[in-house]
């Protein structure tokens, strides 16, 4: 039996694409290899959102050269967002001749065909589709977890935030049909899944048909018996509707947690980022969410050092972080992306200034995160047990409805089950708990 190994960079979209690729390779009769050394085919699923992901990709690809030289039958495949950029393809052709298969974000379904062609004809396959085409339904997926699954509801992005490469690598927005999504979720539930995470670059602009929006989809999914939890990501603040806020109130399966990227707290930087909201509008949205759903957890993405960011602009971001009191945040140093409008902005921020601001922001975020977590001590939370923890002392880990990581003592039989847990301690990034006996 041939063995495959997939290395994934980047976001949940990519994680899920890798699950689909694993499903297709398994259907071809291959089995997964836990290490690249034992694999007959290695696939690198790339991310282009920031420069360090590019660097890590080329570094990993370089390491595969030796294996290919010693073993000409070994197949190297590369795919994902980076492949939608011509300058990357040119570099691959010029400097990485040991790559056998190249495909993009729009034609993942072709992987089996490309692998077969390489095997039988022993020639390189470069097959990259430009934007779009029809959504291919019904591809298999080999899930990372038995009890939880990612479900794509839409692909692409129309927002063109000026720093972001995604609209160029993932193309324009295309929504799946509600009936296809609902059927997929029902099949997953029949297969033992209790939690689904709906994925899209901006799920709030989902369009399932005339007058059918993301909130409608949530209400429909909430009717599926035996489904216990619904999550989604990512939301764009400009499109978050009152109906969706109401769905949090009405839908018992929708988890009270939202990832709402703010990117900056400064009106001027938000304008230059083309985010289409300002500080007050974002803050009012969060206040409205918290007023309707008091226990909702709010997380975010923030970019530090966007071109032209002054100390005053940055302080507006710190102010936002303090006002919202995020449960946690992903913080990023601004990274120039080729082909985006912000690449041409002249007032780029020096690296040392970016780093200094970044550290201040992380301190501010961590302080709030620790404070928010400590408020859970003494409460009882419903925790979905995911599996063994990476932590040495506590053996298992799971997530609360608000997506808080909890470490606790449990057992293998409880993986995939939702249990009542008393929170006994807290850290900046996680909680500690004890299961309550029935
Ligand atoms: N530089 C830094 N961070 C970026 N992100 C997207 N593009 C860039 C960039 N050029 C961040 C945003 C987005 C997250 C997925 O990655 O915060 O929400
Ligand atoms: Fe990028 Fe903005 Fe689209 Fe998010 S909404 S993927 S940041 S362009």
Short mmCIF file of C-alpha atoms and ligand atoms in Angstrom, two decimals:
data_model
loop_
_atom_site.label_atom_id
_atom_site.label_comp_id
_atom_site.label_asym_id
_atom_site.label_seq_id
_atom_site.Cartn_x
_atom_site.Cartn_y
_atom_site.Cartn_z
CA UNK A 1 0.00 0.00 0.00
CA UNK A 2 1.35 3.42 -0.93
CA UNK A 3 1.56 6.02 1.80
CA UNK A 4 0.81 9.74 1.72
CA UNK A 5 1.74 12.56 4.05
CA UNK A 6 0.16 16.02 3.89
CA UNK A 7 1.79 19.08 5.46
CA UNK A 8 -0.65 21.93 6.00
CA UNK A 9 0.17 25.60 6.45
CA UNK A 10 -2.36 28.28 7.34
CA UNK A 11 -6.00 28.51 8.28
CA UNK A 12 -8.93 26.15 8.89
CA UNK A 13 -9.87 26.37 5.22
CA UNK A 14 -6.55 24.78 4.40
CA UNK A 15 -6.91 22.24 7.22
CA UNK A 16 -10.22 21.24 5.74
CA UNK A 17 -8.86 21.13 2.17
CA UNK A 18 -6.18 18.78 3.52
CA UNK A 19 -8.90 16.58 5.05
CA UNK A 20 -10.50 16.42 1.60
CA UNK A 21 -7.19 15.53 -0.05
CA UNK A 22 -6.61 12.83 2.57
CA UNK A 23 -10.09 11.49 1.79
CA UNK A 24 -9.35 11.34 -1.94
CA UNK A 25 -5.96 9.67 -1.48
CA UNK A 26 -7.50 7.11 0.90
CA UNK A 27 -10.13 6.34 -1.74
CA UNK A 28 -7.27 5.71 -4.18
CA UNK A 29 -6.15 2.96 -1.84
CA UNK A 30 -3.33 4.81 -0.09
CA UNK A 31 -2.82 5.05 3.64
CA UNK A 32 -1.67 7.96 5.73
CA UNK A 33 1.91 8.09 6.91
CA UNK A 34 2.61 9.99 10.10
CA UNK A 35 6.04 11.06 8.89
CA UNK A 36 7.22 12.40 5.59
CA UNK A 37 10.21 10.01 5.60
CA UNK A 38 8.03 6.93 5.17
CA UNK A 39 5.71 8.50 2.61
CA UNK A 40 5.60 7.72 -1.13
CA UNK A 41 3.87 11.01 -1.78
CA UNK A 42 4.16 14.24 0.20
CA UNK A 43 1.80 17.15 -0.42
CA UNK A 44 2.43 20.65 0.88
CA UNK A 45 -0.75 22.67 1.23
CA UNK A 46 0.43 26.28 1.30
CA UNK A 47 -0.70 29.59 2.80
CA UNK A 48 0.16 33.02 1.43
CA UNK A 49 -1.43 35.30 3.99
CA UNK A 50 1.88 36.39 5.53
CA UNK A 51 5.49 36.22 4.44
CA UNK A 52 6.69 33.77 7.10
CA UNK A 53 4.28 31.13 5.75
CA UNK A 54 5.95 31.52 2.32
CA UNK A 55 9.37 31.10 3.90
CA UNK A 56 8.38 28.01 5.84
CA UNK A 57 6.99 26.45 2.68
CA UNK A 58 10.17 26.96 0.67
CA UNK A 59 12.23 25.71 3.63
CA UNK A 60 10.20 22.50 3.86
CA UNK A 61 10.26 22.02 0.11
CA UNK A 62 14.06 22.34 0.15
CA UNK A 63 14.27 19.51 2.68
CA UNK A 64 12.47 17.15 0.28
CA UNK A 65 15.10 17.49 -2.46
CA UNK A 66 17.38 14.91 -0.90
CA UNK A 67 14.60 12.33 -0.55
CA UNK A 68 13.65 12.79 -4.21
CA UNK A 69 17.26 12.33 -5.36
CA UNK A 70 17.53 9.03 -3.49
CA UNK A 71 14.12 7.85 -4.56
CA UNK A 72 12.98 9.00 -8.03
CA UNK A 73 9.54 7.31 -7.58
CA UNK A 74 8.79 9.58 -4.63
CA UNK A 75 6.13 12.17 -5.57
CA UNK A 76 6.18 15.79 -4.36
CA UNK A 77 2.93 17.73 -4.71
CA UNK A 78 2.29 21.38 -3.84
CA UNK A 79 -1.04 23.17 -3.70
CA UNK A 80 -3.01 25.87 -1.90
CA UNK A 81 -3.04 29.64 -1.90
CA UNK A 82 0.58 30.26 -2.90
CA UNK A 83 0.01 28.40 -6.16
CA UNK A 84 -2.50 31.01 -7.31
CA UNK A 85 0.36 33.53 -7.62
CA UNK A 86 2.32 33.55 -10.86
CA UNK A 87 5.59 34.67 -9.26
CA UNK A 88 5.50 31.58 -7.03
CA UNK A 89 4.94 29.27 -10.01
CA UNK A 90 7.86 30.94 -11.81
CA UNK A 91 10.10 30.38 -8.77
CA UNK A 92 9.04 26.73 -8.51
CA UNK A 93 9.80 26.12 -12.18
CA UNK A 94 13.17 27.85 -11.97
CA UNK A 95 14.50 26.58 -8.65
CA UNK A 96 12.59 23.51 -7.48
CA UNK A 97 12.70 20.93 -10.27
CA UNK A 98 11.92 18.09 -7.85
CA UNK A 99 8.27 19.17 -7.61
CA UNK A 100 6.02 16.75 -9.57
CA UNK A 101 2.50 18.11 -9.07
CA UNK A 102 1.26 21.68 -8.74
CA UNK A 103 -2.40 22.60 -8.38
CA UNK A 104 -4.36 25.50 -6.92
CA UNK A 105 -7.23 26.28 -4.60
CA UNK A 106 -9.90 25.88 -7.32
CA UNK A 107 -9.07 22.37 -8.54
CA UNK A 108 -8.32 20.28 -5.48
CA UNK A 109 -10.76 17.67 -6.81
CA UNK A 110 -8.24 16.90 -9.57
CA UNK A 111 -5.66 15.49 -7.17
CA UNK A 112 -6.37 11.77 -7.94
CA UNK A 113 -6.13 12.41 -11.69
CA UNK A 114 -2.89 14.35 -11.31
CA UNK A 115 -1.33 11.64 -9.14
CA UNK A 116 -2.33 8.93 -11.64
CA UNK A 117 -0.86 10.91 -14.53
CA UNK A 118 2.45 11.34 -12.74
CA UNK A 119 2.54 7.63 -11.86
CA UNK A 120 1.71 6.37 -15.35
CA UNK A 121 3.31 8.97 -17.58
CA UNK A 122 6.12 10.00 -15.29
CA UNK A 123 5.84 13.67 -16.20
CA UNK A 124 5.25 16.82 -14.24
CA UNK A 125 1.68 18.04 -13.83
CA UNK A 126 1.13 21.79 -13.42
CA UNK A 127 -2.64 22.38 -13.38
CA UNK A 128 -3.79 25.65 -11.86
CA UNK A 129 -7.25 27.02 -12.46
CA UNK A 130 -8.03 30.69 -12.37
CA UNK A 131 -10.98 31.87 -10.33
CA UNK A 132 -14.10 29.94 -9.65
CA UNK A 133 -15.96 27.49 -11.75
CA UNK A 134 -18.72 25.44 -10.19
CA UNK A 135 -18.38 24.20 -6.65
CA UNK A 136 -17.52 20.51 -6.71
CA UNK A 137 -19.80 18.66 -4.28
CA UNK A 138 -19.48 15.24 -2.72
CA UNK A 139 -15.72 14.98 -2.26
CA UNK A 140 -14.71 12.58 0.51
CA UNK A 141 -12.93 13.84 3.63
CA UNK A 142 -10.79 12.07 6.16
CA UNK A 143 -11.58 13.96 9.34
CA UNK A 144 -9.03 14.92 11.95
CA UNK A 145 -11.59 14.14 14.69
CA UNK A 146 -14.41 11.59 14.68
CA UNK A 147 -16.74 13.80 16.67
CA UNK A 148 -16.26 17.20 15.07
CA UNK A 149 -16.04 18.42 11.53
CA UNK A 150 -15.40 21.47 9.38
CA UNK A 151 -18.01 22.28 6.77
CA UNK A 152 -17.33 24.83 4.03
CA UNK A 153 -20.37 26.95 3.36
CA UNK A 154 -18.74 29.35 0.93
CA UNK A 155 -15.51 29.97 -0.88
CA UNK A 156 -13.60 33.13 -1.75
CA UNK A 157 -13.87 36.74 -0.64
CA UNK A 158 -15.09 39.97 -2.25
CA UNK A 159 -13.84 42.39 0.36
CA UNK A 160 -10.40 43.36 -0.86
CA UNK A 161 -9.01 44.57 2.43
CA UNK A 162 -5.94 46.41 1.16
CA UNK A 163 -3.39 44.24 3.03
CA UNK A 164 -4.90 40.89 2.11
CA UNK A 165 -3.97 38.40 -0.60
CA UNK A 166 -6.97 36.09 -0.07
CA UNK A 167 -9.32 37.63 -2.70
CA UNK A 168 -6.58 36.98 -5.27
CA UNK A 169 -5.78 33.42 -4.18
CA UNK A 170 -9.27 32.16 -3.30
CA UNK A 171 -11.25 34.16 -5.87
CA UNK A 172 -14.71 35.71 -5.64
CA UNK A 173 -17.38 34.63 -3.16
CA UNK A 174 -19.36 31.53 -4.07
CA UNK A 175 -21.89 30.05 -1.66
CA UNK A 176 -22.87 26.41 -1.51
CA UNK A 177 -26.55 25.58 -1.74
CA UNK A 178 -28.27 25.27 1.65
CA UNK A 179 -29.59 21.81 0.78
CA UNK A 180 -26.07 20.54 0.03
CA UNK A 181 -24.77 21.92 3.33
CA UNK A 182 -27.69 20.56 5.35
CA UNK A 183 -27.32 17.13 3.76
CA UNK A 184 -23.60 17.11 4.48
CA UNK A 185 -24.21 18.01 8.12
CA UNK A 186 -26.90 15.33 8.46
CA UNK A 187 -24.49 12.74 7.03
CA UNK A 188 -21.77 13.87 9.41
CA UNK A 189 -24.14 13.60 12.36
CA UNK A 190 -25.14 10.10 11.24
CA UNK A 191 -21.41 9.33 11.27
CA UNK A 192 -21.03 10.41 14.92
CA UNK A 193 -20.22 14.12 14.57
CA UNK A 194 -21.62 16.29 17.37
CA UNK A 195 -20.01 19.63 16.49
CA UNK A 196 -19.71 21.36 13.13
CA UNK A 197 -17.71 24.49 12.37
CA UNK A 198 -19.04 26.33 9.33
CA UNK A 199 -16.21 27.81 7.32
CA UNK A 200 -15.94 30.76 4.98
CA UNK A 201 -13.73 33.86 4.65
CA UNK A 202 -16.79 35.92 5.50
CA UNK A 203 -19.69 33.67 6.46
CA UNK A 204 -21.91 36.70 7.10
CA UNK A 205 -22.21 37.37 3.39
CA UNK A 206 -23.40 33.80 2.69
CA UNK A 207 -26.19 33.77 0.09
CA UNK A 208 -28.14 30.56 -0.15
CA UNK A 209 -30.70 31.88 -2.62
CA UNK A 210 -33.26 34.66 -2.91
CA UNK A 211 -33.81 36.01 0.62
CA UNK A 212 -31.90 33.14 2.26
CA UNK A 213 -28.90 34.33 4.27
CA UNK A 214 -26.47 33.03 6.89
CA UNK A 215 -28.97 33.39 9.74
CA UNK A 216 -31.47 31.24 7.79
CA UNK A 217 -28.82 28.56 7.43
CA UNK A 218 -28.13 28.63 11.18
CA UNK A 219 -31.86 28.26 11.97
CA UNK A 220 -32.12 25.31 9.56
CA UNK A 221 -29.04 23.57 10.94
CA UNK A 222 -30.28 24.15 14.48
CA UNK A 223 -33.21 21.81 13.66
CA UNK A 224 -30.92 18.82 13.13
CA UNK A 225 -31.48 16.44 16.02
CA UNK A 226 -28.39 14.93 17.59
CA UNK A 227 -26.22 17.80 16.37
CA UNK A 228 -25.03 19.36 19.61
CA UNK A 229 -22.90 22.33 18.61
CA UNK A 230 -22.67 24.76 15.71
CA UNK A 231 -19.73 27.14 15.34
CA UNK A 232 -18.66 29.36 12.48
CA UNK A 233 -15.74 31.43 11.28
CA UNK A 234 -14.83 34.01 10.07
CA UNK A 235 -17.19 36.98 10.38
CA UNK A 236 -16.72 40.41 8.87
CA UNK A 237 -18.07 43.10 11.24
CA UNK A 238 -19.59 45.09 8.37
CA UNK A 239 -21.95 42.22 7.47
CA UNK A 240 -22.97 40.94 10.89
CA UNK A 241 -26.75 41.24 10.95
CA UNK A 242 -29.27 41.73 13.75
CA UNK A 243 -30.88 38.49 12.58
CA UNK A 244 -27.66 36.63 13.30
CA UNK A 245 -27.50 38.15 16.78
CA UNK A 246 -31.08 36.97 17.27
CA UNK A 247 -30.04 33.50 16.08
CA UNK A 248 -27.61 33.32 19.02
CA UNK A 249 -30.58 33.91 21.29
CA UNK A 250 -32.96 31.51 19.53
CA UNK A 251 -30.73 28.60 18.50
CA UNK A 252 -29.69 26.40 21.39
CA UNK A 253 -27.12 24.53 19.32
CA UNK A 254 -25.30 27.69 18.20
CA UNK A 255 -22.36 28.14 20.56
CA UNK A 256 -22.09 31.52 22.25
CA UNK A 257 -18.78 32.50 20.79
CA UNK A 258 -17.75 34.71 17.90
CA UNK A 259 -14.50 35.43 16.10
CA UNK A 260 -14.82 39.03 14.92
CA UNK A 261 -11.60 40.35 13.36
CA UNK A 262 -11.12 44.03 14.16
CA UNK A 263 -7.65 44.45 12.54
CA UNK A 264 -7.17 47.96 14.01
CA UNK A 265 -8.85 50.38 16.39
CA UNK A 266 -7.97 53.51 14.44
CA UNK A 267 -10.57 55.04 12.12
CA UNK A 268 -7.90 56.24 9.71
CA UNK A 269 -6.14 52.86 9.52
CA UNK A 270 -9.47 51.04 9.16
CA UNK A 271 -10.29 53.37 6.26
CA UNK A 272 -6.94 52.68 4.60
CA UNK A 273 -7.46 48.97 5.16
CA UNK A 274 -10.85 49.27 3.37
CA UNK A 275 -12.62 47.59 6.30
CA UNK A 276 -15.80 49.70 5.97
CA UNK A 277 -16.47 50.24 9.68
CA UNK A 278 -14.92 52.54 12.25
CA UNK A 279 -13.99 52.23 15.92
CA UNK A 280 -17.42 53.22 17.24
CA UNK A 281 -19.37 51.08 14.81
CA UNK A 282 -17.35 48.00 15.76
CA UNK A 283 -17.64 48.72 19.45
CA UNK A 284 -21.39 49.23 19.20
CA UNK A 285 -21.70 45.92 17.42
CA UNK A 286 -19.84 44.14 20.22
CA UNK A 287 -21.97 45.92 22.83
CA UNK A 288 -25.13 44.82 21.01
CA UNK A 289 -23.86 41.22 20.89
CA UNK A 290 -23.02 41.24 24.58
CA UNK A 291 -26.34 42.81 25.51
CA UNK A 292 -28.27 40.09 23.65
CA UNK A 293 -25.98 37.19 24.52
CA UNK A 294 -24.40 38.03 27.90
CA UNK A 295 -22.08 35.01 28.08
CA UNK A 296 -20.76 35.32 24.52
CA UNK A 297 -16.99 35.07 24.10
CA UNK A 298 -15.39 37.40 21.59
CA UNK A 299 -12.06 36.78 19.89
CA UNK A 300 -10.34 38.74 17.15
CA UNK A 301 -7.47 39.27 14.71
CA UNK A 302 -5.33 42.40 14.93
CA UNK A 303 -2.63 43.64 12.58
CA UNK A 304 0.14 45.82 14.01
CA UNK A 305 2.25 48.17 11.91
CA UNK A 306 0.01 48.67 8.90
CA UNK A 307 1.57 51.35 6.63
CA UNK A 308 1.04 54.81 8.07
CA UNK A 309 0.13 53.58 11.57
CA UNK A 310 1.10 56.34 14.02
CA UNK A 311 1.59 55.92 17.76
CA UNK A 312 -1.87 57.53 18.17
CA UNK A 313 -3.41 55.04 15.74
CA UNK A 314 -1.84 52.18 17.66
CA UNK A 315 -3.14 53.55 20.94
CA UNK A 316 -6.63 53.48 19.43
CA UNK A 317 -6.08 49.74 18.89
CA UNK A 318 -5.04 49.31 22.52
CA UNK A 319 -8.11 51.28 23.55
CA UNK A 320 -10.30 48.98 21.47
CA UNK A 321 -8.73 45.91 23.07
CA UNK A 322 -9.43 47.30 26.55
CA UNK A 323 -12.97 48.33 25.69
CA UNK A 324 -13.99 45.04 24.11
CA UNK A 325 -12.10 42.84 26.58
CA UNK A 326 -11.36 40.07 24.12
CA UNK A 327 -11.27 36.51 25.38
CA UNK A 328 -8.24 36.03 23.15
CA UNK A 329 -6.76 37.47 19.99
CA UNK A 330 -4.48 36.51 17.14
CA UNK A 331 -2.00 39.33 16.72
CA UNK A 332 0.03 39.78 13.54
CA UNK A 333 2.87 41.97 12.36
CA UNK A 334 1.84 43.58 9.08
CA UNK A 335 3.46 41.69 6.22
CA UNK A 336 3.72 43.14 2.71
CA UNK A 337 1.89 40.96 0.18
CA UNK A 338 2.75 41.25 -3.50
CA UNK A 339 -0.14 42.41 -5.62
CA UNK A 340 -2.18 43.99 -2.81
CA UNK A 341 -2.89 47.78 -2.72
CA UNK A 342 -1.03 48.22 0.60
CA UNK A 343 2.16 46.91 -1.03
CA UNK A 344 2.36 50.27 -2.79
CA UNK A 345 1.75 52.40 0.31
CA UNK A 346 4.85 54.45 0.93
CA UNK A 347 4.79 54.91 4.68
CA UNK A 348 5.78 51.38 5.69
CA UNK A 349 6.58 51.04 9.41
CA UNK A 350 10.13 50.10 10.52
CA UNK A 351 10.44 46.55 11.87
CA UNK A 352 11.60 47.63 15.33
CA UNK A 353 8.57 49.91 15.74
CA UNK A 354 6.26 47.10 14.65
CA UNK A 355 7.82 44.71 17.15
CA UNK A 356 7.68 47.18 20.00
CA UNK A 357 3.98 47.82 19.40
CA UNK A 358 3.32 44.13 18.92
CA UNK A 359 4.77 43.32 22.34
CA UNK A 360 2.68 46.02 24.01
CA UNK A 361 -0.43 44.72 22.32
CA UNK A 362 0.25 41.11 23.32
CA UNK A 363 0.71 42.19 26.96
CA UNK A 364 -2.59 44.05 26.85
CA UNK A 365 -4.44 41.12 25.23
CA UNK A 366 -2.95 38.57 27.64
CA UNK A 367 -3.86 40.62 30.66
CA UNK A 368 -7.52 40.70 29.63
CA UNK A 369 -7.50 37.04 28.57
CA UNK A 370 -6.19 35.98 31.99
CA UNK A 371 -8.77 38.14 33.74
CA UNK A 372 -11.62 36.77 31.63
CA UNK A 373 -10.50 33.19 32.21
CA UNK A 374 -10.23 33.69 35.97
CA UNK A 375 -13.92 34.64 36.06
CA UNK A 376 -14.78 31.05 35.10
CA UNK A 377 -13.21 29.57 38.24
CA UNK A 378 -15.96 28.05 40.36
CA UNK A 379 -18.46 27.83 37.48
CA UNK A 380 -19.72 24.66 35.82
CA UNK A 381 -19.16 24.44 32.07
CA UNK A 382 -20.30 21.99 29.41
CA UNK A 383 -17.08 20.64 27.89
CA UNK A 384 -16.77 18.59 24.71
CA UNK A 385 -13.86 16.23 25.33
CA UNK A 386 -11.57 16.26 22.29
CA UNK A 387 -8.80 13.87 23.27
CA UNK A 388 -5.56 13.56 25.14
CA UNK A 389 -3.97 16.84 26.08
CA UNK A 390 -0.52 17.91 25.02
CA UNK A 391 -0.13 19.03 28.61
CA UNK A 392 1.79 16.55 30.79
CA UNK A 393 -0.01 16.90 34.06
CA UNK A 394 -3.59 16.82 32.87
CA UNK A 395 -4.44 14.05 30.57
CA UNK A 396 -7.37 15.25 28.46
CA UNK A 397 -8.55 18.47 26.92
CA UNK A 398 -11.83 19.81 25.63
CA UNK A 399 -13.69 22.99 24.79
CA UNK A 400 -16.46 24.88 26.52
CA UNK A 401 -19.33 26.32 24.48
CA UNK A 402 -17.38 29.59 24.46
CA UNK A 403 -14.41 27.71 22.93
CA UNK A 404 -12.28 27.92 26.07
CA UNK A 405 -9.67 25.20 26.25
CA UNK A 406 -10.09 23.09 29.41
CA UNK A 407 -7.58 20.55 30.74
CA UNK A 408 -9.00 17.82 32.95
CA UNK A 409 -8.82 14.18 33.97
CA UNK A 410 -11.10 12.05 31.81
CA UNK A 411 -10.92 8.77 29.88
CA UNK A 412 -10.88 7.57 26.28
CA UNK A 413 -14.56 6.57 26.39
CA UNK A 414 -15.45 10.21 27.02
CA UNK A 415 -13.81 11.53 23.84
CA UNK A 416 -16.57 13.10 21.75
CA UNK A 417 -18.91 13.42 24.76
CA UNK A 418 -20.13 16.63 26.38
CA UNK A 419 -19.66 16.53 30.15
CA UNK A 420 -20.25 18.92 33.05
CA UNK A 421 -16.99 20.27 34.37
CA UNK A 422 -16.33 22.43 37.40
CA UNK A 423 -13.60 24.96 36.63
CA UNK A 424 -10.99 24.89 39.38
CA UNK A 425 -8.19 27.07 38.03
CA UNK A 426 -7.31 29.32 35.11
CA UNK A 427 -4.36 30.51 33.05
CA UNK A 428 -3.95 33.05 30.26
CA UNK A 429 -4.76 30.55 27.51
CA UNK A 430 -6.68 27.75 29.22
CA UNK A 431 -8.80 26.59 32.13
CA UNK A 432 -8.40 23.65 34.47
CA UNK A 433 -11.40 21.61 35.58
CA UNK A 434 -12.81 18.52 37.23
CA UNK A 435 -15.64 16.43 35.90
CA UNK A 436 -18.75 16.47 38.03
CA UNK A 437 -20.11 13.01 38.85
CA UNK A 438 -23.75 12.51 37.90
N1 LIG B 1 -0.13 41.00 7.17
C1 LIG B 1 -0.42 40.64 8.44
N2 LIG B 1 -1.55 40.00 8.78
C2 LIG B 1 -2.43 39.71 7.80
N3 LIG B 1 -3.61 39.10 7.82
C3 LIG B 1 -4.10 39.04 6.57
N4 LIG B 1 -3.24 39.62 5.71
C4 LIG B 1 -2.19 40.06 6.46
C5 LIG B 1 -0.98 40.74 6.15
N5 LIG B 1 -0.68 41.11 4.92
C6 LIG B 1 -4.26 38.64 9.06
C7 LIG B 1 -5.59 39.33 9.30
C8 LIG B 1 -6.58 38.24 9.01
C9 LIG B 1 -5.81 37.01 9.43
C10 LIG B 1 -6.32 35.72 8.90
O1 LIG B 1 -4.52 37.24 8.95
O2 LIG B 1 -5.65 39.72 10.66
O3 LIG B 1 -7.79 38.39 9.73
FE1 LIG B 2 -8.83 39.07 3.52
FE2 LIG B 2 -10.51 41.04 4.22
FE3 LIG B 2 -11.41 38.94 2.77
FE4 LIG B 2 -10.74 38.58 5.35
S1 LIG B 2 -12.41 39.89 4.58
S2 LIG B 2 -10.16 37.25 3.60
S3 LIG B 2 -9.02 39.99 5.57
S4 LIG B 2 -9.91 40.47 2.10
#
